[in-house]
mmCIF file of C-alpha atoms in Angstrom:
data_model
loop_
_atom_site.group_PDB
_atom_site.id
_atom_site.type_symbol
_atom_site.label_atom_id
_atom_site.label_comp_id
_atom_site.label_asym_id
_atom_site.label_seq_id
_atom_site.Cartn_x
_atom_site.Cartn_y
_atom_site.Cartn_z
ATOM 1 C CA MET A 1 20.572 64.446 37.686
ATOM 2 C CA SER A 2 16.786 63.678 37.062
ATOM 3 C CA PHE A 3 14.210 65.566 38.824
ATOM 4 C CA ARG A 4 13.124 64.227 42.177
ATOM 5 C CA TYR A 5 9.233 64.359 42.580
ATOM 6 C CA THR A 6 7.724 65.043 46.093
ATOM 7 C CA LEU A 7 4.298 63.001 46.746
ATOM 8 C CA TYR A 8 2.202 64.219 49.377
ATOM 9 C CA TYR A 9 0.918 60.944 50.424
ATOM 10 C CA GLY A 10 -2.042 59.094 52.377
ATOM 11 C CA GLY A 11 -5.150 57.154 51.301
ATOM 12 C CA CYS A 12 -5.825 57.226 47.405
ATOM 13 C CA ALA A 13 -2.131 58.717 47.034
ATOM 14 C CA ALA A 14 -1.270 55.311 46.609
ATOM 15 C CA VAL A 15 -2.524 55.352 43.241
ATOM 16 C CA ALA A 16 0.119 58.229 42.189
ATOM 17 C CA ARG A 17 2.744 56.434 44.161
ATOM 18 C CA MET A 18 2.176 53.221 42.198
ATOM 19 C CA ALA A 19 2.694 55.200 38.908
ATOM 20 C CA LEU A 20 5.612 56.813 40.089
ATOM 21 C CA GLU A 21 7.055 53.242 40.604
ATOM 22 C CA GLU A 22 5.958 51.992 37.351
ATOM 23 C CA VAL A 23 7.807 54.918 35.389
ATOM 24 C CA GLY A 24 10.973 54.522 37.536
ATOM 25 C CA ALA A 25 10.753 58.341 38.806
ATOM 26 C CA ASP A 26 12.941 59.416 41.822
ATOM 27 C CA TYR A 27 10.483 60.533 44.379
ATOM 28 C CA ASP A 28 10.283 61.488 48.024
ATOM 29 C CA VAL A 29 7.028 61.065 50.343
ATOM 30 C CA VAL A 30 5.759 63.464 52.653
ATOM 31 C CA PRO A 31 3.221 61.648 54.727
ATOM 32 C CA ILE A 32 -0.225 63.369 55.277
ATOM 33 C CA ASP A 33 -1.864 61.926 58.495
ATOM 34 C CA LEU A 34 -5.536 62.192 57.213
ATOM 35 C CA ALA A 35 -6.698 60.668 60.569
ATOM 36 C CA SER A 36 -5.380 63.526 62.575
ATOM 37 C CA GLY A 37 -6.719 65.865 59.618
ATOM 38 C CA ARG A 38 -3.194 67.010 58.537
ATOM 39 C CA GLN A 39 -4.734 67.784 55.183
ATOM 40 C CA ARG A 40 -6.588 70.711 56.354
ATOM 41 C CA SER A 41 -3.428 72.339 58.353
ATOM 42 C CA ALA A 42 -2.204 75.583 56.921
ATOM 43 C CA ASP A 43 1.219 74.282 55.475
ATOM 44 C CA TYR A 44 -0.599 71.490 53.685
ATOM 45 C CA LEU A 45 -3.228 73.692 52.300
ATOM 46 C CA ALA A 46 -0.558 76.321 50.821
ATOM 47 C CA VAL A 47 0.460 72.946 48.774
ATOM 48 C CA ASN A 48 -3.123 72.178 47.925
ATOM 49 C CA PRO A 49 -5.820 74.190 48.733
ATOM 50 C CA LYS A 50 -8.521 71.435 48.222
ATOM 51 C CA GLY A 51 -6.991 70.191 51.554
ATOM 52 C CA ARG A 52 -6.774 66.455 49.944
ATOM 53 C CA VAL A 53 -4.267 63.802 48.938
ATOM 54 C CA PRO A 54 -2.568 63.221 46.647
ATOM 55 C CA ALA A 55 -0.383 66.475 45.461
ATOM 56 C CA LEU A 56 2.576 65.764 43.409
ATOM 57 C CA ALA A 57 5.509 68.465 43.178
ATOM 58 C CA THR A 58 6.709 68.298 39.748
ATOM 59 C CA PRO A 59 9.210 70.373 37.975
ATOM 60 C CA ASP A 60 6.381 72.538 36.342
ATOM 61 C CA GLY A 61 4.514 72.898 39.594
ATOM 62 C CA VAL A 62 2.380 71.333 42.204
ATOM 63 C CA LEU A 63 -0.467 68.879 40.482
ATOM 64 C CA THR A 64 -3.270 67.554 42.245
ATOM 65 C CA GLU A 65 -6.104 64.568 41.269
ATOM 66 C CA ASN A 66 -4.880 61.392 40.537
ATOM 67 C CA MET A 67 -6.448 61.486 37.097
ATOM 68 C CA ALA A 68 -4.089 64.534 36.179
ATOM 69 C CA ILE A 69 -1.118 62.980 37.974
ATOM 70 C CA LEU A 70 -1.507 59.666 36.043
ATOM 71 C CA LEU A 71 -1.608 61.512 32.706
ATOM 72 C CA TYR A 72 1.143 63.698 33.329
ATOM 73 C CA LEU A 73 3.375 61.011 34.508
ATOM 74 C CA ALA A 74 2.253 58.934 31.497
ATOM 75 C CA GLN A 75 3.276 61.693 29.186
ATOM 76 C CA SER A 76 6.516 62.654 31.197
ATOM 77 C CA PHE A 77 7.814 59.041 30.931
ATOM 78 C CA PRO A 78 6.502 57.903 27.612
ATOM 79 C CA GLU A 79 8.950 54.868 27.573
ATOM 80 C CA ALA A 80 6.846 53.555 30.343
ATOM 81 C CA ARG A 81 3.789 53.383 28.079
ATOM 82 C CA LEU A 82 1.260 54.079 30.819
ATOM 83 C CA ALA A 83 -1.386 55.489 28.239
ATOM 84 C CA PRO A 84 -2.190 55.156 24.507
ATOM 85 C CA LEU A 85 -1.161 58.713 23.649
ATOM 86 C CA GLY A 86 -1.138 58.309 20.138
ATOM 87 C CA ASP A 87 -4.790 56.849 19.881
ATOM 88 C CA ALA A 88 -7.521 59.137 20.413
ATOM 89 C CA TRP A 89 -10.141 56.210 20.961
ATOM 90 C CA ARG A 90 -8.016 54.291 23.381
ATOM 91 C CA LEU A 91 -7.024 57.529 25.495
ATOM 92 C CA ALA A 92 -10.714 58.150 25.564
ATOM 93 C CA ARG A 93 -11.461 54.753 26.808
ATOM 94 C CA MET A 94 -8.732 54.936 29.464
ATOM 95 C CA THR A 95 -10.181 58.468 30.465
ATOM 96 C CA ALA A 96 -13.814 57.130 30.498
ATOM 97 C CA PHE A 97 -12.755 54.137 32.928
ATOM 98 C CA ASN A 98 -10.694 56.594 35.417
ATOM 99 C CA SER A 99 -13.396 59.086 35.126
ATOM 100 C CA PHE A 100 -15.721 56.255 36.286
ATOM 101 C CA ILE A 101 -13.510 55.454 39.350
ATOM 102 C CA ALA A 102 -12.950 59.128 40.301
ATOM 103 C CA SER A 103 -16.320 60.099 40.078
ATOM 104 C CA SER A 104 -18.398 57.185 41.213
ATOM 105 C CA VAL A 105 -16.420 54.144 42.329
ATOM 106 C CA HIS A 106 -14.317 56.383 44.749
ATOM 107 C CA VAL A 107 -16.921 58.798 45.928
ATOM 108 C CA THR A 108 -19.196 55.459 46.778
ATOM 109 C CA PHE A 109 -16.363 54.356 48.743
ATOM 110 C CA SER A 110 -16.124 58.054 50.559
ATOM 111 C CA THR A 111 -20.263 57.937 51.253
ATOM 112 C CA PHE A 112 -19.919 55.059 53.553
ATOM 113 C CA GLY A 113 -16.276 55.555 54.579
ATOM 114 C CA ARG A 114 -16.360 59.445 55.160
ATOM 115 C CA PRO A 115 -20.182 60.384 55.277
ATOM 116 C CA GLU A 116 -19.339 63.267 57.295
ATOM 117 C CA ARG A 117 -18.068 64.716 54.215
ATOM 118 C CA TYR A 118 -21.933 64.831 52.631
ATOM 119 C CA ALA A 119 -24.220 64.886 55.835
ATOM 120 C CA ASP A 120 -23.907 66.485 59.426
ATOM 121 C CA ASP A 121 -26.537 64.166 61.029
ATOM 122 C CA PRO A 122 -25.421 60.654 62.488
ATOM 123 C CA ALA A 123 -28.574 59.046 61.359
ATOM 124 C CA ALA A 124 -27.931 60.359 57.851
ATOM 125 C CA GLN A 125 -24.300 59.153 57.936
ATOM 126 C CA ALA A 126 -25.456 55.604 58.984
ATOM 127 C CA ALA A 127 -27.794 55.452 56.161
ATOM 128 C CA MET A 128 -25.165 56.040 53.938
ATOM 129 C CA ARG A 129 -22.844 53.545 55.286
ATOM 130 C CA ALA A 130 -25.628 51.095 54.523
ATOM 131 C CA LYS A 131 -26.224 52.079 50.950
ATOM 132 C CA GLY A 132 -22.881 52.427 49.971
ATOM 133 C CA PRO A 133 -21.693 48.809 49.866
ATOM 134 C CA VAL A 134 -25.015 47.996 47.918
ATOM 135 C CA THR A 135 -24.090 50.860 45.269
ATOM 136 C CA LEU A 136 -20.303 49.463 45.278
ATOM 137 C CA ARG A 137 -21.324 45.978 44.190
ATOM 138 C CA GLU A 138 -23.288 47.562 41.388
ATOM 139 C CA HIS A 139 -20.225 49.414 40.271
ATOM 140 C CA PHE A 140 -18.157 46.398 40.354
ATOM 141 C CA ASN A 141 -20.088 44.360 38.741
ATOM 142 C CA LEU A 142 -19.869 46.896 35.746
ATOM 143 C CA ILE A 143 -16.503 46.806 35.900
ATOM 144 C CA ASP A 144 -15.975 42.798 36.265
ATOM 145 C CA ARG A 145 -17.940 42.974 32.896
ATOM 146 C CA GLU A 146 -15.278 45.425 31.666
ATOM 147 C CA LEU A 147 -12.614 43.178 32.443
ATOM 148 C CA ALA A 148 -13.935 40.323 30.572
ATOM 149 C CA GLU A 149 -11.424 40.399 27.623
ATOM 150 C CA GLY A 150 -8.581 41.449 29.581
ATOM 151 C CA PRO A 151 -5.759 40.727 30.998
ATOM 152 C CA TRP A 152 -5.946 44.735 31.288
ATOM 153 C CA VAL A 153 -8.815 47.348 31.434
ATOM 154 C CA LEU A 154 -7.826 48.065 27.909
ATOM 155 C CA GLY A 155 -7.408 44.722 26.905
ATOM 156 C CA ASP A 156 -3.931 43.683 25.784
ATOM 157 C CA THR A 157 -2.428 47.147 26.887
ATOM 158 C CA PHE A 158 -1.137 47.694 30.274
ATOM 159 C CA SER A 159 -2.355 51.534 31.449
ATOM 160 C CA THR A 160 -3.069 54.158 34.234
ATOM 161 C CA ALA A 161 -6.674 52.550 34.383
ATOM 162 C CA ASP A 162 -5.071 49.202 35.876
ATOM 163 C CA ILE A 163 -3.201 51.452 38.549
ATOM 164 C CA TYR A 164 -6.310 53.308 39.303
ATOM 165 C CA LEU A 165 -8.555 50.178 39.694
ATOM 166 C CA THR A 166 -5.867 48.335 41.979
ATOM 167 C CA PHE A 167 -6.400 51.096 45.140
ATOM 168 C CA PHE A 168 -10.091 50.312 44.875
ATOM 169 C CA SER A 169 -10.226 46.424 43.925
ATOM 170 C CA ARG A 170 -8.194 46.077 47.152
ATOM 171 C CA GLY A 171 -10.805 48.197 49.069
ATOM 172 C CA ALA A 172 -13.670 45.904 47.565
ATOM 173 C CA ALA A 173 -12.023 42.583 48.401
ATOM 174 C CA GLN A 174 -13.188 43.131 51.772
ATOM 175 C CA PHE A 175 -17.144 42.292 50.878
ATOM 176 C CA ASP A 176 -18.159 38.953 50.580
ATOM 177 C CA TRP A 177 -19.512 39.645 47.008
ATOM 178 C CA ALA A 178 -16.066 40.334 45.914
ATOM 179 C CA ALA A 179 -15.598 36.687 45.624
ATOM 180 C CA SER A 180 -17.787 36.285 42.476
ATOM 181 C CA GLN A 181 -16.291 39.161 40.688
ATOM 182 C CA ARG A 182 -13.848 36.968 39.098
ATOM 183 C CA ASN A 183 -12.325 39.164 36.711
ATOM 184 C CA VAL A 184 -11.625 41.884 39.035
ATOM 185 C CA ALA A 185 -10.269 39.262 41.397
ATOM 186 C CA ALA A 186 -7.800 38.034 38.501
ATOM 187 C CA HIS A 187 -6.970 41.439 37.662
ATOM 188 C CA LEU A 188 -5.906 42.081 41.390
ATOM 189 C CA GLN A 189 -3.996 39.033 41.376
ATOM 190 C CA ARG A 190 -2.086 39.967 38.165
ATOM 191 C CA MET A 191 -1.470 43.344 39.848
ATOM 192 C CA LYS A 192 0.195 42.033 42.787
ATOM 193 C CA ALA A 193 2.723 40.159 40.679
ATOM 194 C CA ARG A 194 4.028 43.695 39.649
ATOM 195 C CA PRO A 195 7.134 45.025 41.688
ATOM 196 C CA SER A 196 5.355 48.287 41.869
ATOM 197 C CA TYR A 197 2.649 46.488 43.807
ATOM 198 C CA ALA A 198 4.820 45.193 46.579
ATOM 199 C CA ALA A 199 6.586 48.760 46.811
ATOM 200 C CA VAL A 200 3.367 50.446 47.516
ATOM 201 C CA TYR A 201 1.233 47.977 49.403
ATOM 202 C CA GLY A 202 4.045 46.384 50.988
ATOM 203 C CA GLU A 203 2.775 42.733 50.260
ATOM 204 C CA ALA A 204 3.220 40.393 47.683
ATOM 205 C CA MET B 1 -19.304 63.017 4.287
ATOM 206 C CA SER B 2 -18.425 63.251 7.567
ATOM 207 C CA PHE B 3 -19.428 61.142 10.378
ATOM 208 C CA ARG B 4 -22.414 62.324 12.168
ATOM 209 C CA TYR B 5 -22.283 61.593 15.835
ATOM 210 C CA THR B 6 -25.425 60.882 18.084
ATOM 211 C CA LEU B 7 -25.466 62.166 21.630
ATOM 212 C CA TYR B 8 -27.776 60.674 24.341
ATOM 213 C CA TYR B 9 -29.043 63.654 25.809
ATOM 214 C CA GLY B 10 -30.226 65.052 29.354
ATOM 215 C CA GLY B 11 -28.624 66.672 32.248
ATOM 216 C CA CYS B 12 -25.047 67.198 32.220
ATOM 217 C CA ALA B 13 -24.827 65.945 28.637
ATOM 218 C CA ALA B 14 -25.017 69.568 27.851
ATOM 219 C CA VAL B 15 -21.226 69.798 28.348
ATOM 220 C CA ALA B 16 -20.843 67.163 25.742
ATOM 221 C CA ARG B 17 -23.210 69.173 23.609
ATOM 222 C CA MET B 18 -21.439 72.403 23.913
ATOM 223 C CA ALA B 19 -17.956 70.850 23.015
ATOM 224 C CA LEU B 20 -19.824 69.235 19.823
ATOM 225 C CA GLU B 21 -20.748 72.790 18.946
ATOM 226 C CA GLU B 22 -17.509 74.437 19.856
ATOM 227 C CA VAL B 23 -15.845 71.621 17.308
ATOM 228 C CA GLY B 24 -18.392 72.233 14.567
ATOM 229 C CA ALA B 25 -19.285 68.345 14.746
ATOM 230 C CA ASP B 26 -22.206 67.240 12.769
ATOM 231 C CA TYR B 27 -24.504 65.477 15.550
ATOM 232 C CA ASP B 28 -28.099 64.088 16.426
ATOM 233 C CA VAL B 29 -29.464 64.213 19.970
ATOM 234 C CA VAL B 30 -31.447 61.571 21.373
ATOM 235 C CA PRO B 31 -33.172 62.788 24.301
ATOM 236 C CA ILE B 32 -33.333 60.671 27.494
ATOM 237 C CA ASP B 33 -35.808 61.659 29.832
ATOM 238 C CA LEU B 34 -33.983 61.454 33.442
ATOM 239 C CA ALA B 35 -37.256 62.352 35.100
ATOM 240 C CA SER B 36 -38.977 59.411 33.854
ATOM 241 C CA GLY B 37 -36.160 56.802 34.447
ATOM 242 C CA ARG B 38 -35.342 56.394 30.690
ATOM 243 C CA GLN B 39 -31.763 56.070 31.675
ATOM 244 C CA ARG B 40 -32.503 52.912 33.325
ATOM 245 C CA SER B 41 -34.509 51.329 30.411
ATOM 246 C CA ALA B 42 -33.291 48.207 28.765
ATOM 247 C CA ASP B 43 -32.527 49.628 25.317
ATOM 248 C CA TYR B 44 -30.164 52.671 27.250
ATOM 249 C CA LEU B 45 -28.714 50.219 29.342
ATOM 250 C CA ALA B 46 -27.761 48.648 25.907
ATOM 251 C CA VAL B 47 -26.133 51.933 24.894
ATOM 252 C CA ASN B 48 -24.470 52.636 28.339
ATOM 253 C CA PRO B 49 -24.755 50.049 31.048
ATOM 254 C CA LYS B 50 -24.125 52.468 33.960
ATOM 255 C CA GLY B 51 -27.500 53.794 32.974
ATOM 256 C CA ARG B 52 -26.271 57.719 32.855
ATOM 257 C CA VAL B 53 -25.877 60.356 30.334
ATOM 258 C CA PRO B 54 -24.061 61.496 28.274
ATOM 259 C CA ALA B 55 -23.117 58.834 25.703
ATOM 260 C CA LEU B 56 -21.819 59.621 22.542
ATOM 261 C CA ALA B 57 -21.838 57.113 19.479
ATOM 262 C CA THR B 58 -18.495 57.857 17.527
ATOM 263 C CA PRO B 59 -16.985 56.233 14.430
ATOM 264 C CA ASP B 60 -14.941 54.105 17.020
ATOM 265 C CA GLY B 61 -17.902 53.161 19.459
ATOM 266 C CA VAL B 62 -19.668 54.553 22.382
ATOM 267 C CA LEU B 63 -18.218 56.545 24.699
ATOM 268 C CA THR B 64 -19.352 57.806 28.163
ATOM 269 C CA GLU B 65 -18.099 60.113 30.896
ATOM 270 C CA ASN B 66 -17.967 63.943 29.769
ATOM 271 C CA MET B 67 -13.991 63.834 30.711
ATOM 272 C CA ALA B 68 -13.547 61.228 27.998
ATOM 273 C CA ILE B 69 -15.826 62.739 25.560
ATOM 274 C CA LEU B 70 -14.296 66.170 25.779
ATOM 275 C CA LEU B 71 -10.901 64.678 25.560
ATOM 276 C CA TYR B 72 -11.860 62.564 22.341
ATOM 277 C CA LEU B 73 -13.246 65.580 20.900
ATOM 278 C CA ALA B 74 -10.417 67.878 21.545
ATOM 279 C CA GLN B 75 -8.420 65.319 19.699
ATOM 280 C CA SER B 76 -10.681 64.184 16.890
ATOM 281 C CA PHE B 77 -10.759 68.047 16.056
ATOM 282 C CA PRO B 78 -7.480 69.311 16.740
ATOM 283 C CA GLU B 79 -8.156 72.437 14.670
ATOM 284 C CA ALA B 80 -10.619 73.519 17.241
ATOM 285 C CA ARG B 81 -7.813 73.678 19.718
ATOM 286 C CA LEU B 82 -10.021 72.647 22.730
ATOM 287 C CA ALA B 83 -7.032 70.957 24.688
ATOM 288 C CA PRO B 84 -3.379 71.739 25.109
ATOM 289 C CA LEU B 85 -2.544 68.447 23.405
ATOM 290 C CA GLY B 86 1.214 68.869 23.151
ATOM 291 C CA ASP B 87 1.802 70.255 26.595
ATOM 292 C CA ALA B 88 2.064 67.744 29.449
ATOM 293 C CA TRP B 89 1.586 70.098 32.241
ATOM 294 C CA ARG B 90 -1.201 72.317 30.706
ATOM 295 C CA LEU B 91 -3.031 69.037 29.847
ATOM 296 C CA ALA B 92 -2.613 67.580 33.219
ATOM 297 C CA ARG B 93 -3.736 71.059 34.683
ATOM 298 C CA MET B 94 -6.796 70.859 32.536
ATOM 299 C CA THR B 95 -7.538 67.130 33.518
ATOM 300 C CA ALA B 96 -7.030 68.330 37.318
ATOM 301 C CA PHE B 97 -9.597 70.869 36.840
ATOM 302 C CA ASN B 98 -11.960 68.554 34.987
ATOM 303 C CA SER B 99 -11.624 65.906 37.575
ATOM 304 C CA PHE B 100 -12.361 68.176 40.244
ATOM 305 C CA ILE B 101 -15.499 69.092 38.501
ATOM 306 C CA ALA B 102 -16.501 65.843 38.000
ATOM 307 C CA SER B 103 -15.609 64.262 41.328
ATOM 308 C CA SER B 104 -16.156 66.777 43.772
ATOM 309 C CA VAL B 105 -18.677 69.624 42.156
ATOM 310 C CA HIS B 106 -20.655 67.394 40.294
ATOM 311 C CA VAL B 107 -21.062 64.909 43.098
ATOM 312 C CA THR B 108 -22.003 67.705 45.564
ATOM 313 C CA PHE B 109 -24.754 68.912 43.308
ATOM 314 C CA SER B 110 -25.916 65.104 43.128
ATOM 315 C CA THR B 111 -25.980 65.065 46.861
ATOM 316 C CA PHE B 112 -28.542 67.654 47.187
ATOM 317 C CA GLY B 113 -30.309 67.000 44.007
ATOM 318 C CA ARG B 114 -30.293 63.268 43.844
ATOM 319 C CA PRO B 115 -29.655 62.272 47.474
ATOM 320 C CA GLU B 116 -31.853 59.060 46.772
ATOM 321 C CA ARG B 117 -28.622 57.979 45.056
ATOM 322 C CA TYR B 118 -26.653 57.874 48.421
ATOM 323 C CA ALA B 119 -29.359 57.040 51.134
ATOM 324 C CA ASP B 120 -32.647 55.498 51.243
ATOM 325 C CA ASP B 121 -33.859 56.846 54.447
ATOM 326 C CA PRO B 122 -35.955 60.269 53.507
ATOM 327 C CA ALA B 123 -34.288 62.149 56.963
ATOM 328 C CA ALA B 124 -30.745 61.299 55.768
ATOM 329 C CA GLN B 125 -31.779 62.799 52.193
ATOM 330 C CA ALA B 126 -32.817 65.854 54.020
ATOM 331 C CA ALA B 127 -29.480 66.242 55.847
ATOM 332 C CA MET B 128 -27.780 65.719 52.589
ATOM 333 C CA ARG B 129 -29.772 68.457 50.800
ATOM 334 C CA ALA B 130 -28.925 70.668 53.917
ATOM 335 C CA LYS B 131 -25.218 70.036 53.488
ATOM 336 C CA GLY B 132 -24.827 69.914 49.940
ATOM 337 C CA PRO B 133 -24.961 74.033 49.168
ATOM 338 C CA VAL B 134 -22.579 74.734 51.632
ATOM 339 C CA THR B 135 -19.792 72.178 50.403
ATOM 340 C CA LEU B 136 -20.651 73.524 46.943
ATOM 341 C CA ARG B 137 -19.753 77.319 48.213
ATOM 342 C CA GLU B 138 -16.425 75.958 49.118
ATOM 343 C CA HIS B 139 -16.119 74.360 45.937
ATOM 344 C CA PHE B 140 -16.810 77.319 44.052
ATOM 345 C CA ASN B 141 -14.593 79.644 46.471
ATOM 346 C CA LEU B 142 -11.689 77.489 45.246
ATOM 347 C CA ILE B 143 -12.687 77.899 41.487
ATOM 348 C CA ASP B 144 -12.973 81.517 42.181
ATOM 349 C CA ARG B 145 -9.500 81.573 43.037
ATOM 350 C CA GLU B 146 -8.174 79.251 40.026
ATOM 351 C CA LEU B 147 -10.057 81.945 37.794
ATOM 352 C CA ALA B 148 -8.128 85.137 39.047
ATOM 353 C CA GLU B 149 -5.955 85.336 36.244
ATOM 354 C CA GLY B 150 -8.396 84.545 33.485
ATOM 355 C CA PRO B 151 -9.932 84.910 31.356
ATOM 356 C CA TRP B 152 -10.011 81.124 31.224
ATOM 357 C CA VAL B 153 -9.380 78.479 33.522
ATOM 358 C CA LEU B 154 -6.205 77.809 31.995
ATOM 359 C CA GLY B 155 -5.378 81.549 31.577
ATOM 360 C CA ASP B 156 -4.999 82.558 27.961
ATOM 361 C CA THR B 157 -5.892 79.582 26.407
ATOM 362 C CA PHE B 158 -9.787 78.227 25.959
ATOM 363 C CA SER B 159 -10.375 74.467 26.617
ATOM 364 C CA THR B 160 -12.718 71.824 27.824
ATOM 365 C CA ALA B 161 -12.236 72.960 31.392
ATOM 366 C CA ASP B 162 -14.361 76.273 30.562
ATOM 367 C CA ILE B 163 -16.934 74.364 28.663
ATOM 368 C CA TYR B 164 -17.255 71.686 31.587
ATOM 369 C CA LEU B 165 -17.296 74.544 34.283
ATOM 370 C CA THR B 166 -20.238 76.349 32.415
ATOM 371 C CA PHE B 167 -22.891 73.685 33.074
ATOM 372 C CA PHE B 168 -22.103 74.065 36.855
ATOM 373 C CA SER B 169 -21.626 77.570 37.252
ATOM 374 C CA ARG B 170 -24.991 78.059 35.677
ATOM 375 C CA GLY B 171 -26.355 75.752 38.461
ATOM 376 C CA ALA B 172 -24.511 77.591 41.278
ATOM 377 C CA ALA B 173 -25.630 80.747 40.101
ATOM 378 C CA GLN B 174 -28.986 80.061 41.921
ATOM 379 C CA PHE B 175 -27.305 80.921 45.301
ATOM 380 C CA ASP B 176 -26.961 84.158 47.018
ATOM 381 C CA TRP B 177 -23.452 83.273 47.436
ATOM 382 C CA ALA B 178 -22.746 83.033 43.708
ATOM 383 C CA ALA B 179 -22.786 87.157 43.525
ATOM 384 C CA SER B 180 -19.710 87.299 45.632
ATOM 385 C CA GLN B 181 -17.921 84.984 43.285
ATOM 386 C CA ARG B 182 -16.986 87.537 40.848
ATOM 387 C CA ASN B 183 -14.354 85.586 38.529
ATOM 388 C CA VAL B 184 -16.837 82.855 38.334
ATOM 389 C CA ALA B 185 -19.643 85.220 37.330
ATOM 390 C CA ALA B 186 -17.499 86.913 34.628
ATOM 391 C CA HIS B 187 -16.642 83.721 33.327
ATOM 392 C CA LEU B 188 -20.108 82.556 32.817
ATOM 393 C CA GLN B 189 -20.488 85.913 31.414
ATOM 394 C CA ARG B 190 -17.877 85.181 28.835
ATOM 395 C CA MET B 191 -19.018 81.638 27.904
ATOM 396 C CA LYS B 192 -22.540 83.096 27.333
ATOM 397 C CA ALA B 193 -21.142 85.202 24.636
ATOM 398 C CA ARG B 194 -20.010 82.104 22.800
ATOM 399 C CA PRO B 195 -22.324 80.823 19.939
ATOM 400 C CA SER B 196 -22.078 77.151 21.295
ATOM 401 C CA TYR B 197 -23.606 78.612 24.685
ATOM 402 C CA ALA B 198 -26.702 79.873 22.970
ATOM 403 C CA ALA B 199 -27.046 76.667 20.832
ATOM 404 C CA VAL B 200 -26.879 74.521 23.983
ATOM 405 C CA TYR B 201 -28.674 76.367 26.743
ATOM 406 C CA GLY B 202 -30.997 78.383 24.464
ATOM 407 C CA GLU B 203 -30.611 82.129 25.914
ATOM 408 C CA ALA B 204 -27.892 84.475 25.209
#
């Protein structure tokens, strides 16, 4: 029998879940209610001392951070071809894209979605809520240029970068300016056609 | 003759430079003066449209993001053994550590070092400068626990995670609380013994 993964789930753990779906892994989901602060409970901190999601229980141990989970699943299920593992340049390009998502795009979402993480003063939090969407638009303008070739982030080859982007392009779609970023919008439409999308986001 | 890399250099590009030193690559440095905003000049934006450092010109093209440059150099110079390339679990652990540095530790430094990136209001920037070091201490408490086994982030095996951490443990050493994080301090001392450290940071 194959190993059954456990995904501690909420918010951006949807990224890890979509990858589990793409590789066809068996997994259970343990919901972590972020609104009630469950990620900072003692029992969850024993799983992930960082108090964040996702965390994935694997046969090797508990793994955190979407970027790591994506690479681990790509290596553990090579037949799913989620990463150009044998090509140093293309793997680095995938890593650069995912790193931009993790350290810029996701962070910018956090500055206007969870400003209390960065400043205690309510007026400061309001200032961050104001600036965040402006910065986010700049990020997505860059991503839109990167998707000009398409159909996927790496061109012809689907990869974890497409999975990672999807969570955030869904979030960006709420803004008026998203409509002008046609490559991003088309990418999201292509992602919606994948069975893994409906399994995670519950819509077609 | 071997390829000669070009590193666009400033701030955290020290991470990429230390990796170039570790693998013994030939490289030139092009300083990008961040204080004068050179990273947003038209000629640099032609190199890296994100307007950030590092950027590394490789035989395959220009690569950005420290995480990607670290992985690319590890794969391009396998004899330097900067990453456990054949071991999915350990490579994922290295990636998780580096992702935490990129998306949490580095970002927290930015919130108090470059708060204008996240809020326009001067009072909001002051609030971020106040909270940042508190959050940073929490990050380094977690890192100190991860280094308990040692001597390196991955235990017995030196990796890119040690290189990446070093830039930020140097920055954290300015705070009083850093002295209590003995594993981090001992790790930094071990790093200072490497020739690559003196080559990049100019001190022993």
